[in-house]
PDB file of C-alpha atoms in Angstrom:
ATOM      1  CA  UNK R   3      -1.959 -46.389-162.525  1.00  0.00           C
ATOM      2  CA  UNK R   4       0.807 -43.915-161.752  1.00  0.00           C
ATOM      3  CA  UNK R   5       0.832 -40.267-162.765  1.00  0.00           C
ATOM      4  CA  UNK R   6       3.218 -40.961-164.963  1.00  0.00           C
ATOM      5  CA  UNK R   7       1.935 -43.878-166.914  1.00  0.00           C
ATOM      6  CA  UNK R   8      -1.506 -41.619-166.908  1.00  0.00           C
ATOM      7  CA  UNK R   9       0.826 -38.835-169.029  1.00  0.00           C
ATOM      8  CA  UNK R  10       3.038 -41.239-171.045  1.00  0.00           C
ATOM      9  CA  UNK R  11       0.968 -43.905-171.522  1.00  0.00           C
ATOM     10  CA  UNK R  12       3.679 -46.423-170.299  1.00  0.00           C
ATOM     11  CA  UNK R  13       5.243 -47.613-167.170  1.00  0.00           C
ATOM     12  CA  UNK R  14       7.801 -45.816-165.309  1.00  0.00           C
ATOM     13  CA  UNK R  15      11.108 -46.972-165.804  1.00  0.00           C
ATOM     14  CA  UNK R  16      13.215 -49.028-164.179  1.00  0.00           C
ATOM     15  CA  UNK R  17      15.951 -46.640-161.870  1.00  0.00           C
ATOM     16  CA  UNK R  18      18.810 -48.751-160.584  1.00  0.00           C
ATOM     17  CA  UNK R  19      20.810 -46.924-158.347  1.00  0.00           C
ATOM     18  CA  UNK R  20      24.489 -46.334-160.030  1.00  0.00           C
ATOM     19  CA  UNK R  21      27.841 -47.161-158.403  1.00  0.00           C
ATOM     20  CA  UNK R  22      30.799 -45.669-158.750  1.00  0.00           C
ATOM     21  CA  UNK R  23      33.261 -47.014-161.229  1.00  0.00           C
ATOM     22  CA  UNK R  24      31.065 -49.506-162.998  1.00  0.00           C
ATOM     23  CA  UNK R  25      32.477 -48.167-166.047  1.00  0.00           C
ATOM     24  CA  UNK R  26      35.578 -47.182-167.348  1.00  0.00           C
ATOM     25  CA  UNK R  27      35.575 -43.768-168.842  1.00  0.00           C
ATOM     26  CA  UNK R  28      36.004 -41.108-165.795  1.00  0.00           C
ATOM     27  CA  UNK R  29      33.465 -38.536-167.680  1.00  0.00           C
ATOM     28  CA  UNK R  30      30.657 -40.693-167.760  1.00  0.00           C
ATOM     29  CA  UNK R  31      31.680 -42.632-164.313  1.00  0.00           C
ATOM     30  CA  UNK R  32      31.482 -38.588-163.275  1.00  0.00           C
ATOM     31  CA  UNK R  33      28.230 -37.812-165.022  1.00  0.00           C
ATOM     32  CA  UNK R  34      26.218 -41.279-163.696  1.00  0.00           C
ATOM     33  CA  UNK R  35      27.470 -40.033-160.354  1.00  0.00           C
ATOM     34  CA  UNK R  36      26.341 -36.410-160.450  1.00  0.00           C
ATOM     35  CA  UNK R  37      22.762 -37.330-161.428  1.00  0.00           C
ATOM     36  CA  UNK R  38      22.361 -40.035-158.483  1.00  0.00           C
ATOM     37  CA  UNK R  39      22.790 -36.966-156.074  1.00  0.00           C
ATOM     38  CA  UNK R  40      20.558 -35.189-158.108  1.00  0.00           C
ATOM     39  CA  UNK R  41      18.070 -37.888-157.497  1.00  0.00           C
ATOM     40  CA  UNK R  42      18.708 -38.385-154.006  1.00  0.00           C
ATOM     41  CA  UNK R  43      18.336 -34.209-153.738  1.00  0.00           C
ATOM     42  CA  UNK R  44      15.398 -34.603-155.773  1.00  0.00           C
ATOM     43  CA  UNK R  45      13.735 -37.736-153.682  1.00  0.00           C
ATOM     44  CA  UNK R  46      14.748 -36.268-150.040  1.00  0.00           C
ATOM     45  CA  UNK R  47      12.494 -32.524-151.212  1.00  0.00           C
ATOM     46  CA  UNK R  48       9.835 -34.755-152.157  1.00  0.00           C
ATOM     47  CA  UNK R  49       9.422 -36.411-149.109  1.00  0.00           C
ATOM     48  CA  UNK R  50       9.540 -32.764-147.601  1.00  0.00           C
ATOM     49  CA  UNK R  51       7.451 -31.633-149.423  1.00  0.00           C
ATOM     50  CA  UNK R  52       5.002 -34.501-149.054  1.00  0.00           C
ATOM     51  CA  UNK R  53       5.434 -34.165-145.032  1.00  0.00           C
ATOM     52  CA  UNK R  54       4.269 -30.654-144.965  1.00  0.00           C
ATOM     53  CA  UNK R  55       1.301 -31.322-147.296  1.00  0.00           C
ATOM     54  CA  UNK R  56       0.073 -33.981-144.500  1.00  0.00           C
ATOM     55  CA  UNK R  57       0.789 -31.462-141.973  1.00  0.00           C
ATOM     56  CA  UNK R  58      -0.847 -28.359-143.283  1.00  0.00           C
ATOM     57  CA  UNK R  59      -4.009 -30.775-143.974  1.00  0.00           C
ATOM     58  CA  UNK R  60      -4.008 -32.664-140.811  1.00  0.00           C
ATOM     59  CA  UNK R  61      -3.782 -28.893-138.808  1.00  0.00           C
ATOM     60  CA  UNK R  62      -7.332 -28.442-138.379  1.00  0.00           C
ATOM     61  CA  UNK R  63      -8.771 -32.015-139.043  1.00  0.00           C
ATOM     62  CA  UNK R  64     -10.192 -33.566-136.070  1.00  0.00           C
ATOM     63  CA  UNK R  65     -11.556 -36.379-135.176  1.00  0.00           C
ATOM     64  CA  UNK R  66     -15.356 -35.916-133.795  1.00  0.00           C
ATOM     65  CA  UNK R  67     -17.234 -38.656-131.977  1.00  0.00           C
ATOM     66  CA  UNK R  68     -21.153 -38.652-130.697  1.00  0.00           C
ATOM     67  CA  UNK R  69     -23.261 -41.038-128.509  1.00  0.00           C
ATOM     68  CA  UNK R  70     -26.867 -41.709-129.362  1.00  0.00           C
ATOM     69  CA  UNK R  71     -28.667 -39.607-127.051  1.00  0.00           C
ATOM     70  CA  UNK R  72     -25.899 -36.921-127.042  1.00  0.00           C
ATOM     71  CA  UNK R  73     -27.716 -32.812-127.488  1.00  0.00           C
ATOM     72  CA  UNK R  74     -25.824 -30.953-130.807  1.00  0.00           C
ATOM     73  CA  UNK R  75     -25.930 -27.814-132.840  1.00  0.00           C
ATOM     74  CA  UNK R  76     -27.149 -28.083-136.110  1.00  0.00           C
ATOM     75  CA  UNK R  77     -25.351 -25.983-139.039  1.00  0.00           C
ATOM     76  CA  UNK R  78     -27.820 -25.162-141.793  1.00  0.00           C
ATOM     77  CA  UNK R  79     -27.665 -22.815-144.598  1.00  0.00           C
ATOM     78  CA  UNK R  80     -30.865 -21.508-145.458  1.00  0.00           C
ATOM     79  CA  UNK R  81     -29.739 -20.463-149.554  1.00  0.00           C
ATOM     80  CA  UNK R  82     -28.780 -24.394-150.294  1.00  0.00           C
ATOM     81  CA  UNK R  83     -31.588 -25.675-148.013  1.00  0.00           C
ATOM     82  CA  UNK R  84     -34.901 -24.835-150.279  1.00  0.00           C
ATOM     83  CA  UNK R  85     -37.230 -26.059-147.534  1.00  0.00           C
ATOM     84  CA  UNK R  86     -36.082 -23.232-145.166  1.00  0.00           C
ATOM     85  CA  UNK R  87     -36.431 -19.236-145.637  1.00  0.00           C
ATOM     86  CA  UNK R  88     -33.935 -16.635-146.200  1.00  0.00           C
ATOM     87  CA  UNK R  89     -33.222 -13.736-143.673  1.00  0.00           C
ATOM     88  CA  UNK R  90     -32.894 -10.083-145.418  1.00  0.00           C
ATOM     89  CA  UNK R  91     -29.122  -9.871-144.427  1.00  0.00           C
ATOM     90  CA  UNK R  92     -27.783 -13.623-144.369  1.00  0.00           C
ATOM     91  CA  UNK R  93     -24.364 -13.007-142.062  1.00  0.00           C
ATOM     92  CA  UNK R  94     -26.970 -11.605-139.317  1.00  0.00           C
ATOM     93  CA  UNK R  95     -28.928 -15.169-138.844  1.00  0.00           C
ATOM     94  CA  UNK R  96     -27.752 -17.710-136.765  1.00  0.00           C
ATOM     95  CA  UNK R  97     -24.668 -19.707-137.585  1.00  0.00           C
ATOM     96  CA  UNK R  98     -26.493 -22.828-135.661  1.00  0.00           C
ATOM     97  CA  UNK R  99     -29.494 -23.796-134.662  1.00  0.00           C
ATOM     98  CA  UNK R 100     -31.072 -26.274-131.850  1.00  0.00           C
ATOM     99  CA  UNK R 101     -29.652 -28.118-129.836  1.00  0.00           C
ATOM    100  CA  UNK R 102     -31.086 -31.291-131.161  1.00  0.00           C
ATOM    101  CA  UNK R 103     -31.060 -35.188-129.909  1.00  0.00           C
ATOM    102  CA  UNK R 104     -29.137 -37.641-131.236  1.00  0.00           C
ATOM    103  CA  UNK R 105     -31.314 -40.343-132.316  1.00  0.00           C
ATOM    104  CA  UNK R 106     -28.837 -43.288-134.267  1.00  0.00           C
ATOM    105  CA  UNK R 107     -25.511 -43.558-136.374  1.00  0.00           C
ATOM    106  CA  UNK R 108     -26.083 -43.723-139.581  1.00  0.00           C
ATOM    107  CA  UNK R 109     -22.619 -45.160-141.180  1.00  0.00           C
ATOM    108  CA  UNK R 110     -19.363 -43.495-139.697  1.00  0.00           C
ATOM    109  CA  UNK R 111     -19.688 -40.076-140.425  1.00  0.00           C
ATOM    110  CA  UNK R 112     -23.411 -39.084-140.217  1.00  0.00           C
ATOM    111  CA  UNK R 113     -26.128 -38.860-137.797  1.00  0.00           C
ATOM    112  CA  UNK R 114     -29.917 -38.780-137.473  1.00  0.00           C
ATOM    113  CA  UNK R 115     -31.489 -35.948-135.502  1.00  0.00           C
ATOM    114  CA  UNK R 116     -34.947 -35.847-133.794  1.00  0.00           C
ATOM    115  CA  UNK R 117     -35.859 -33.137-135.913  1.00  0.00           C
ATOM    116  CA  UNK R 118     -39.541 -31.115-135.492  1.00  0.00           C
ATOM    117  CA  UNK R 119     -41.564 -32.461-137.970  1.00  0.00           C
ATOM    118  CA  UNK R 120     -42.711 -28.863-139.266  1.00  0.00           C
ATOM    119  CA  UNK R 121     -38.862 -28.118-140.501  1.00  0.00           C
ATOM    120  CA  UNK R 122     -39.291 -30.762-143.477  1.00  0.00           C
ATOM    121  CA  UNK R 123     -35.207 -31.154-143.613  1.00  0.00           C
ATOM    122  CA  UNK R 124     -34.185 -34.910-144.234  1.00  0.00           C
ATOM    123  CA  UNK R 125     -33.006 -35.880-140.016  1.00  0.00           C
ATOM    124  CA  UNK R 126     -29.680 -37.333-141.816  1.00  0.00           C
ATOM    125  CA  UNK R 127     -26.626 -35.392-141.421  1.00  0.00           C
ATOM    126  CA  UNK R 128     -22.966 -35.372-142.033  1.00  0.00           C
ATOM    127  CA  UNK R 129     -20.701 -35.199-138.565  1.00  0.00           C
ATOM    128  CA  UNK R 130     -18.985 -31.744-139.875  1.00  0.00           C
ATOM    129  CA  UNK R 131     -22.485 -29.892-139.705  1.00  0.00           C
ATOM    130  CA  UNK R 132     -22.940 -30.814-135.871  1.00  0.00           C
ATOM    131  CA  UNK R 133     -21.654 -28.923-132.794  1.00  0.00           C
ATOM    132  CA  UNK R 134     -21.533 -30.811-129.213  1.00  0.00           C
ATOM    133  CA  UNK R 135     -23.793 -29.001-126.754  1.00  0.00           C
ATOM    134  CA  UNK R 136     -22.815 -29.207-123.326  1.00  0.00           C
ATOM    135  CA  UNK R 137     -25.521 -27.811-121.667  1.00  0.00           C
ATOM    136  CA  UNK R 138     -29.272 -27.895-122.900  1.00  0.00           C
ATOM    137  CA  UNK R 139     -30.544 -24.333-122.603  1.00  0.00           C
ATOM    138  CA  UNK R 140     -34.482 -23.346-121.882  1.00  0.00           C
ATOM    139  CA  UNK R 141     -35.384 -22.596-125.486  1.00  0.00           C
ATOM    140  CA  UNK R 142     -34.219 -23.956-128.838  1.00  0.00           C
ATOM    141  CA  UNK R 143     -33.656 -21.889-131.917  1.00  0.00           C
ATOM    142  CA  UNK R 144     -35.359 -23.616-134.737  1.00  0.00           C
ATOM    143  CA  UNK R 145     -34.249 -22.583-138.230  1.00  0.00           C
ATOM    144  CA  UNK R 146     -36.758 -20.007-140.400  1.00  0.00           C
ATOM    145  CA  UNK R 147     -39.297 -22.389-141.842  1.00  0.00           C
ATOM    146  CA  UNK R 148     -40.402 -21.463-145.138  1.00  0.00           C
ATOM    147  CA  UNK R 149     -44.074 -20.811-144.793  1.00  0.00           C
ATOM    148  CA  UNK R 150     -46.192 -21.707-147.703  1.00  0.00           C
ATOM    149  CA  UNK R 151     -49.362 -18.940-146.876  1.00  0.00           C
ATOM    150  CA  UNK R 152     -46.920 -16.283-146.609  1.00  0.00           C
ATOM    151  CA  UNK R 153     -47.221 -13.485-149.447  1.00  0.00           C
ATOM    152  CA  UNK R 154     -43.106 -14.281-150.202  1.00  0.00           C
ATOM    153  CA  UNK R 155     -44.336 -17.691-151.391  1.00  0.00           C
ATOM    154  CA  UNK R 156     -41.941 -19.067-154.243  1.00  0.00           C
ATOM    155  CA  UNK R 157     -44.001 -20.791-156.809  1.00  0.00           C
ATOM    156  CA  UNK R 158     -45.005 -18.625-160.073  1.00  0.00           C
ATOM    157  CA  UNK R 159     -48.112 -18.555-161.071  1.00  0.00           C
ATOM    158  CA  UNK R 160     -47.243 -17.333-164.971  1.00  0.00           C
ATOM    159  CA  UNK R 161     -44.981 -15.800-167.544  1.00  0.00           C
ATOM    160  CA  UNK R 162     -45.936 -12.008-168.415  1.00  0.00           C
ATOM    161  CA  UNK R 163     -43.939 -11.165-170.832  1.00  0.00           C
ATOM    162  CA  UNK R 164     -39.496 -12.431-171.782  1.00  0.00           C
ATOM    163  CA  UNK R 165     -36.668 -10.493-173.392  1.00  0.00           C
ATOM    164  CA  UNK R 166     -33.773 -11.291-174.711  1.00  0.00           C
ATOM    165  CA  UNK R 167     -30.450  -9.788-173.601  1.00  0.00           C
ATOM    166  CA  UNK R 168     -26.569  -9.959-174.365  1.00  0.00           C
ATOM    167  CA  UNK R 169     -24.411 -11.354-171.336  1.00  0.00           C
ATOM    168  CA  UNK R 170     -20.896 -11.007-172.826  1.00  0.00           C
ATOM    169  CA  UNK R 171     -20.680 -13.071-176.281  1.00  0.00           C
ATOM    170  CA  UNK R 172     -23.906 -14.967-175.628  1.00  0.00           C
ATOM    171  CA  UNK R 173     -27.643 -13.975-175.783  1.00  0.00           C
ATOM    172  CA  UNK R 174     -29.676 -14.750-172.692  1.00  0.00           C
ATOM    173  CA  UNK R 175     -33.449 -14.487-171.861  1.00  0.00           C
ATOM    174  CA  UNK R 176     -35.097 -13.422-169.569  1.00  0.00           C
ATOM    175  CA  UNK R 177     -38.631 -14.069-168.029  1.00  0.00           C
ATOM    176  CA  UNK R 178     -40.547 -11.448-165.720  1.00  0.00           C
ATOM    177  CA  UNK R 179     -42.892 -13.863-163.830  1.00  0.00           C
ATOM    178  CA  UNK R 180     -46.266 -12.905-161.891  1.00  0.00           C
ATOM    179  CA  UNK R 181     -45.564 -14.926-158.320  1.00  0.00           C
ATOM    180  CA  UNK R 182     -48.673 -16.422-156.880  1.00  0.00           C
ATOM    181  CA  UNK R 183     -50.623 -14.097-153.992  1.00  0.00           C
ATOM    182  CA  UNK R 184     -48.060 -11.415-155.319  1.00  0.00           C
ATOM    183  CA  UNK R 185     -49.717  -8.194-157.289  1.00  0.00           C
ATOM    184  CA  UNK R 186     -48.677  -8.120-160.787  1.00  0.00           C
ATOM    185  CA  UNK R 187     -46.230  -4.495-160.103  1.00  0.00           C
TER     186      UNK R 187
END
């Protein structure tokens, strides 16, 4: 379905182009005139428009390609991954991590990583999260692994005590929660 038919609920209609002199009156010959160069005006600044819309969108879009067996950069961001820790100050941590080897293709847009097995990130991932490396350094950086014996270990242990609160036109509660191998302060 068009636009159009999406609003109005009906087809678009029919637009036969008008010629000149078809009828006999000169006001409405002039008139039926007058709005075909409207809507060749209005057609040709369409097509403009539509031009630059494809070219502002196809500015930065590349193409990227990787061989099985290729070394990449992995982009990962530790507050949507829940499997990895946060750093203090975020923009400080690495904007990629590895280099990593290729293992397969997985579709047309997504690879499979030989990932460490302590990292416990699905090896699966998208083509715009991957960096070519050119040259494999000494060391790899390995994202911060969420440890599960560290004292900043996520899992409650129980409720102590909830409120309730006003956020703008709405009341919303709240829970203070003892964290496990945390002190109750």
């Amino acid at each position: 379905t068009t636009p159009y038919e999406a609003l109005y609920g009906q087809p678009l209609p029919l637009h036969l182009p008008y010629v000149s002199g078809d009828f006999g009156m000169e006001e409405v010959d002039r008139s039926l005139v007058t709005r075909e160069l409207k809507f060749q005006v209005l057609k040709f600044h369409l097509t403009m428009s539509q031009q630059r819309m494809v070219e502002q969108a196809n500015k930065h879009r590349y193409d990227r390609q990787f061989q099985v067996g290729d070394w990449v950069y992995l982009k990962v961001q530790p507050y949507m991954q829940l499997t990895l820790s946060t750093r203090h100050f975020t923009k400080l941590s690495f904007k990629y991590y590895g280099p990593y080897q290729l293992l397969e293709k997985v579709g047309t847009v997504a690879y499979k990583l030989a990932l460490p097995s302590q990292l416990l990130l699905h090896p699966t991932f998208h083509v715009s999260l991957l960096n070519p490396c050119y040259e494999v350094p000494a060391n790899v950086n390995h994202p911060p692994i969420l440890d599960s014996s560290s004292p900043y270990c996520p899992y409650p242990a129980k409720v102590l005590d909830r409120r309730m609160i006003q956020k703008g036109n709405k009341a919303v509660v709240q829970f203070l929660i003892q964290w496990e191998q945390l002190p109750e302060d």
